[in-house]
XYZ file of C-alpha atoms in Angstrom:
437
model
C 105.174 141.820 82.942
C 107.873 141.763 80.139
C 110.507 141.627 82.100
C 109.299 139.181 84.321
C 108.019 136.874 81.976
C 111.980 137.061 80.252
C 113.576 136.819 84.009
C 111.205 133.228 84.124
C 112.697 132.143 80.600
C 116.167 132.825 81.638
C 116.092 131.067 85.004
C 114.126 128.307 83.322
C 116.846 127.591 80.765
C 119.656 128.320 83.329
C 118.179 125.141 85.296
C 117.838 122.934 82.172
C 121.753 123.481 81.298
C 122.558 122.879 85.031
C 120.721 119.519 84.894
C 122.495 118.547 81.831
C 126.096 119.419 83.424
C 124.404 117.232 86.706
C 123.913 114.101 84.276
C 127.376 114.472 83.239
C 128.812 114.606 86.311
C 126.757 112.115 88.006
C 127.671 109.796 84.857
C 131.549 110.341 85.246
C 131.587 108.725 88.901
C 130.229 110.905 91.487
C 126.722 110.254 93.219
C 124.914 106.964 92.715
C 127.168 105.555 90.216
C 130.158 106.163 92.397
C 132.292 102.762 93.416
C 132.476 104.312 97.136
C 129.188 103.795 99.026
C 128.097 105.820 101.858
C 129.630 104.898 105.101
C 126.282 103.993 106.758
C 125.350 101.712 103.906
C 128.622 99.713 104.508
C 127.787 99.630 108.225
C 124.064 98.423 107.017
C 125.761 95.654 104.977
C 128.664 94.479 107.472
C 125.531 94.226 109.971
C 123.376 92.002 108.306
C 126.852 89.748 107.026
C 127.132 89.392 110.871
C 123.586 88.360 111.823
C 123.281 84.479 110.536
C 119.398 84.664 109.475
C 120.295 88.000 107.125
C 124.303 87.152 105.985
C 122.658 84.649 103.464
C 120.051 86.950 101.743
C 122.332 89.702 101.675
C 125.110 87.711 99.544
C 122.475 86.705 97.444
C 121.018 89.824 96.437
C 124.569 92.018 96.325
C 126.546 90.811 93.091
C 130.106 91.803 93.616
C 130.627 91.283 89.955
C 128.217 93.991 88.782
C 128.449 97.476 88.396
C 127.444 100.089 91.460
C 123.849 101.159 91.050
C 121.612 102.907 93.944
C 123.570 103.996 96.855
C 126.591 102.388 95.175
C 125.131 99.165 95.915
C 126.805 96.649 93.314
C 123.969 95.392 91.302
C 121.250 97.615 92.582
C 119.508 99.272 90.166
C 120.929 102.428 88.439
C 117.563 104.808 87.702
C 118.226 106.643 84.406
C 119.061 110.338 85.155
C 117.042 111.791 82.451
C 114.305 109.561 83.271
C 114.706 110.765 86.756
C 114.804 114.209 85.606
C 111.619 114.295 83.616
C 109.669 112.424 86.325
C 110.712 114.801 88.950
C 109.527 117.860 86.279
C 105.782 116.218 86.405
C 106.012 115.783 89.840
C 107.008 119.622 90.644
C 104.323 120.687 88.068
C 101.470 118.424 89.739
C 102.289 119.377 92.997
C 102.698 123.406 92.637
C 99.730 122.921 90.533
C 96.987 121.402 92.867
C 99.318 121.600 96.192
C 98.792 118.061 96.500
C 100.164 114.723 95.372
C 103.650 115.389 95.413
C 104.713 112.683 97.599
C 102.359 110.483 95.945
C 104.023 111.011 92.477
C 107.583 110.867 94.084
C 106.809 107.800 95.299
C 105.476 106.359 92.003
C 108.760 106.998 90.494
C 111.207 105.871 93.016
C 109.246 102.725 94.287
C 107.612 101.644 90.895
C 109.219 103.327 87.697
C 113.216 102.859 89.281
C 112.069 99.700 91.006
C 113.687 101.099 93.954
C 111.530 98.977 96.446
C 111.423 95.967 95.338
C 115.074 96.034 95.389
C 115.078 97.010 99.156
C 112.203 93.976 100.032
C 114.379 91.585 97.958
C 116.690 91.905 101.328
C 114.245 90.970 103.443
C 112.655 91.784 106.547
C 114.495 93.239 109.487
C 117.461 93.411 107.384
C 119.502 96.975 107.711
C 120.317 97.314 104.487
C 116.440 97.018 103.230
C 115.717 99.777 106.327
C 118.303 102.298 105.005
C 117.177 101.684 101.611
C 113.680 102.328 102.607
C 114.344 105.111 104.544
C 116.284 106.601 101.428
C 113.402 106.376 99.223
C 111.025 108.122 102.366
C 113.785 111.078 102.717
C 113.761 111.172 98.726
C 110.278 111.799 98.201
C 110.434 114.429 100.988
C 113.327 116.235 98.952
C 111.558 116.628 96.323
C 108.177 117.738 97.604
C 110.191 120.212 100.299
C 111.783 121.621 97.311
C 108.720 121.939 95.366
C 106.723 123.580 98.376
C 109.300 125.982 99.037
C 109.503 127.189 95.063
C 105.896 126.941 95.150
C 105.171 129.016 98.044
C 107.830 131.714 96.859
C 106.155 132.312 93.509
C 102.525 132.024 94.977
C 103.497 134.596 97.275
C 105.110 137.003 94.729
C 101.669 136.678 92.769
C 99.250 136.986 95.743
C 98.175 134.017 95.387
C 99.516 132.871 99.086
C 97.202 132.884 102.478
C 100.101 132.538 104.684
C 98.332 133.011 107.930
C 96.126 130.238 106.789
C 99.092 127.938 105.737
C 100.812 128.760 109.322
C 97.971 127.831 111.188
C 97.446 124.536 109.416
C 101.484 123.799 109.533
C 100.995 124.345 113.793
C 98.536 121.898 114.320
C 99.981 119.453 111.125
C 103.814 119.417 112.760
C 102.717 118.881 116.429
C 100.416 116.333 115.606
C 102.420 114.491 113.452
C 104.963 113.609 116.710
C 102.719 113.679 119.573
C 99.883 112.022 118.161
C 102.112 108.831 117.598
C 104.083 109.083 121.103
C 100.574 109.542 123.222
C 99.199 106.572 122.047
C 102.154 104.656 121.723
C 101.215 102.052 119.097
C 97.976 101.481 121.253
C 95.734 102.862 118.279
C 96.182 101.736 114.871
C 93.924 101.351 112.076
C 96.303 100.042 109.284
C 93.748 97.450 108.618
C 91.003 100.005 107.989
C 93.023 101.506 105.440
C 90.469 100.417 102.793
C 87.812 102.229 104.848
C 89.843 105.023 104.650
C 90.149 104.638 100.465
C 86.206 104.528 100.486
C 86.323 107.480 102.710
C 88.237 109.669 99.510
C 86.004 108.572 96.916
C 83.160 109.892 99.107
C 85.669 113.092 99.779
C 86.229 113.280 95.929
C 82.033 112.916 95.243
C 81.539 115.508 97.559
C 84.033 117.796 95.719
C 81.987 117.044 92.658
C 79.025 117.961 94.014
C 80.706 121.416 95.342
C 80.758 122.225 91.767
C 77.227 121.907 91.393
C 75.243 125.067 91.702
C 73.308 123.696 94.771
C 76.841 122.569 96.131
C 78.274 126.131 95.614
C 75.188 128.099 96.551
C 77.056 128.684 99.928
C 80.269 129.819 98.603
C 79.701 132.663 96.910
C 82.718 134.488 97.844
C 84.967 132.157 96.749
C 83.057 131.760 93.322
C 83.237 135.657 93.105
C 86.679 135.879 93.439
C 87.577 133.260 91.189
C 85.407 134.114 88.309
C 87.332 138.119 88.667
C 90.457 136.141 88.829
C 89.835 134.122 85.568
C 88.694 137.132 83.626
C 91.874 139.004 84.390
C 94.218 136.399 83.589
C 92.448 135.752 80.259
C 92.431 139.602 79.529
C 96.192 139.689 80.680
C 95.655 142.740 83.008
C 97.791 143.896 86.050
C 96.132 142.672 89.091
C 99.185 142.779 91.314
C 96.741 145.395 93.647
C 94.122 142.551 93.801
C 96.034 139.456 95.395
C 95.936 138.210 98.783
C 95.968 141.223 101.739
C 96.383 140.463 104.918
C 94.134 143.069 106.740
C 93.574 141.487 110.410
C 95.487 138.522 112.332
C 98.514 138.769 115.034
C 101.881 137.539 112.793
C 103.620 137.736 116.507
C 101.496 135.161 118.016
C 101.435 133.081 114.988
C 105.633 133.154 114.073
C 105.717 132.137 118.148
C 103.435 129.436 117.924
C 105.172 127.566 115.063
C 108.471 128.216 116.397
C 107.470 126.247 119.063
C 105.674 123.445 117.605
C 108.775 123.099 115.124
C 111.379 122.927 118.251
C 108.785 120.497 120.209
C 109.499 118.161 116.896
C 113.491 118.124 116.537
C 113.560 118.003 120.392
C 111.325 115.068 120.169
C 113.259 113.698 117.386
C 117.176 114.596 118.086
C 117.301 115.275 121.912
C 117.062 112.176 123.887
C 116.994 113.829 127.415
C 114.356 115.865 129.053
C 111.390 114.341 127.052
C 108.841 115.930 128.862
C 110.151 119.324 127.342
C 108.506 119.018 123.805
C 105.076 118.456 125.210
C 104.938 121.617 126.666
C 106.675 123.449 123.576
C 103.944 121.908 121.229
C 100.748 122.359 123.997
C 102.234 125.817 124.287
C 102.226 126.399 120.754
C 98.889 124.903 119.881
C 97.661 127.410 123.121
C 99.147 130.411 121.333
C 97.411 129.792 118.415
C 94.247 130.950 120.488
C 95.237 134.234 120.967
C 95.801 134.855 117.594
C 92.142 135.690 116.969
C 90.448 136.490 113.955
C 92.287 136.436 110.809
C 90.682 138.305 107.576
C 92.543 138.914 104.210
C 90.925 140.136 100.661
C 91.399 138.530 97.297
C 89.997 140.295 94.004
C 87.338 142.068 95.996
C 86.155 139.165 97.936
C 87.049 139.794 102.151
C 87.247 136.293 103.793
C 87.914 135.342 107.503
C 88.282 132.354 109.425
C 89.784 132.004 113.269
C 93.577 130.917 113.367
C 92.492 127.951 116.201
C 90.222 126.041 113.237
C 93.404 125.103 110.998
C 95.402 124.432 114.120
C 92.527 121.730 114.918
C 92.179 120.571 111.310
C 95.817 120.132 111.064
C 95.868 118.079 114.274
C 93.118 115.940 112.672
C 94.876 114.923 109.536
C 98.142 114.389 111.204
C 96.383 111.952 113.266
C 94.520 110.438 110.796
C 97.590 110.014 108.582
C 99.592 108.614 111.396
C 96.870 106.249 112.619
C 96.463 104.856 109.417
C 100.242 104.757 108.158
C 99.587 106.584 105.190
C 100.428 110.572 103.745
C 97.386 112.291 104.465
C 99.036 115.418 102.738
C 96.262 115.880 100.200
C 93.268 115.952 102.866
C 94.775 120.055 103.262
C 93.584 120.803 99.972
C 89.516 119.815 100.678
C 90.101 121.265 103.747
C 91.356 124.225 102.443
C 88.088 124.603 99.584
C 85.469 122.634 101.891
C 86.134 124.147 104.989
C 88.103 127.353 105.032
C 85.987 128.110 101.668
C 89.096 129.107 99.595
C 89.090 129.413 95.367
C 91.227 126.891 93.911
C 93.651 129.588 93.047
C 94.767 130.272 96.602
C 94.579 126.696 97.349
C 97.799 125.112 96.211
C 100.075 127.769 97.380
C 98.685 128.135 100.884
C 99.061 123.884 100.857
C 102.436 124.007 99.984
C 103.729 126.282 102.348
C 101.834 123.849 105.315
C 103.639 121.243 103.752
C 106.786 123.011 103.146
C 106.850 123.637 106.959
C 106.664 119.338 107.951
C 108.687 118.631 105.260
C 111.990 120.432 106.806
C 111.034 119.118 110.270
C 111.055 115.477 109.047
C 113.831 115.785 106.550
C 115.922 117.296 109.487
C 114.759 114.735 111.826
C 115.667 111.811 109.395
C 119.198 113.101 108.103
C 120.634 114.238 111.286
C 118.770 112.297 113.702
C 119.029 108.775 111.844
C 121.570 109.594 109.900
C 119.713 108.446 106.773
C 121.821 108.978 103.637
C 120.519 109.298 99.902
C 122.164 108.985 96.097
C 122.906 112.876 95.733
C 124.265 112.547 91.958
C 120.445 111.170 91.299
C 118.755 113.096 93.747
C 120.697 116.563 92.667
C 118.901 115.799 88.847
C 115.764 115.263 90.487
C 115.726 118.659 92.580
C 116.262 120.367 89.337
C 113.360 118.872 87.407
C 111.144 119.613 90.842
C 112.638 123.366 90.215
C 111.812 123.476 86.563
C 108.411 121.932 87.175
C 107.773 124.375 90.355
C 108.576 127.203 88.434
C 106.259 126.150 85.621
C 103.029 125.111 87.705
C 102.029 128.769 89.424
C 102.465 130.244 86.130
C 100.269 128.077 84.114
C 97.479 126.949 86.475
C 96.345 130.859 86.323
C 95.350 129.792 82.992
C 93.587 126.739 84.148
C 89.652 127.419 85.089
C 89.024 126.271 88.603
C 86.624 123.442 87.779
C 89.435 122.461 85.581
C 91.616 122.393 88.867
C 89.177 120.694 91.313
C 88.944 117.876 88.396
C 92.499 117.737 88.330
C 92.230 116.762 91.980
C 89.508 114.596 91.774
C 90.688 112.334 89.718
C 94.193 112.068 91.609
C 91.872 111.604 94.529
C 90.240 109.021 93.340
C 93.721 107.609 91.554
C 94.522 107.606 95.917
C 91.168 106.212 96.944
C 91.672 103.036 94.691
C 95.224 102.457 95.581
C 94.116 102.389 99.531
C 90.603 100.245 99.169
C 92.444 97.521 96.985
C 95.409 97.736 99.531
C 92.815 97.378 102.447
C 90.318 94.903 100.689
C 92.708 93.087 98.771
C 96.063 93.057 100.605
C 97.860 94.562 97.358
C 97.344 98.018 95.016
C 96.180 97.773 91.829
C 97.939 100.886 90.851
C 101.518 102.130 91.577
C 103.212 102.898 94.099
C 102.434 99.053 94.757
């Protein structure tokens, strides 16, 4: 235990040192303060200048006399690297602690705190510069969440607090559904006008989670409650619990990895390969069908046995992906209530399991955006943020075990209400009352 603690402090100290090195490098001319903007941005600016309807706005916004800022654009916002580091630590901590809200908090930073979204909008709708900056913000958010998902998954796996089969089955449904549902509907189904009602549903979800913490609401979750109590007791007494973590006792790993491989391949194919467009459909459906062959999955955690049918989280992942697609929102935070209410997991297993599911989706999305669409990001700034996310994601799994399960649920509920207010106000008022605006 002492050796592991020393290793943790040593790694964290080294990452903090590297962060200051990265800050110094970025401030001396690399990354987002470099006068040489990416070729993709140069192309976008030239394209906008060649369009008579966009040229005037582009010339108005870009100030050649100003210092280069985000993506090397003269006069663009120049985010504080220190503030970016600190905010990213918060993003990494909250995502690795509750398994959700990493993307939303990344967006609050990039869109609202650093003012990148307003700057992008100043170029006007349809401007290639606006589109490129917006895509850059989106992919930057995904990099932060993806790294946090990777670090969190690794840490929780080592701690015996990751139900890998459950996270993988959710990802099988979510990754496939994230592209197949929009492709099949082809814009015929759009619920963006009903996003306000989705906000109200989020409120209902929050109140339901509150109800589940009452004696009556938790009566049907005796296993999760007993496991949570045993874990809290062990954490409080600081006893060696390495043999009481998650242990898979039934389930086919072969079919599981084959299924996730098929849906990931299908997502990459549809985004990157313009020929044989029927192939990814077959790959995705085959991956989903293979999930039914996995059968029953059983595991133990702190003396309690849990079980689920592999196809149940797969279908849940499809539903969540479809809902997020129709509404045009990020639905990652919906994995947490699924894991607690449907799968019946204690909160101490939720963060790591959700992180694994999100990680698979982020890898596919980042690869598709950066390779398929050539989206560029400000590596000097994002590099500093990634260090912050690493630090936060190393701390989160270690502090969460000392936070009571009810407190973890309350953290999630408060943030769920935050999301509910955003979507409700955006749907019924036309604008968000809370950041990102």
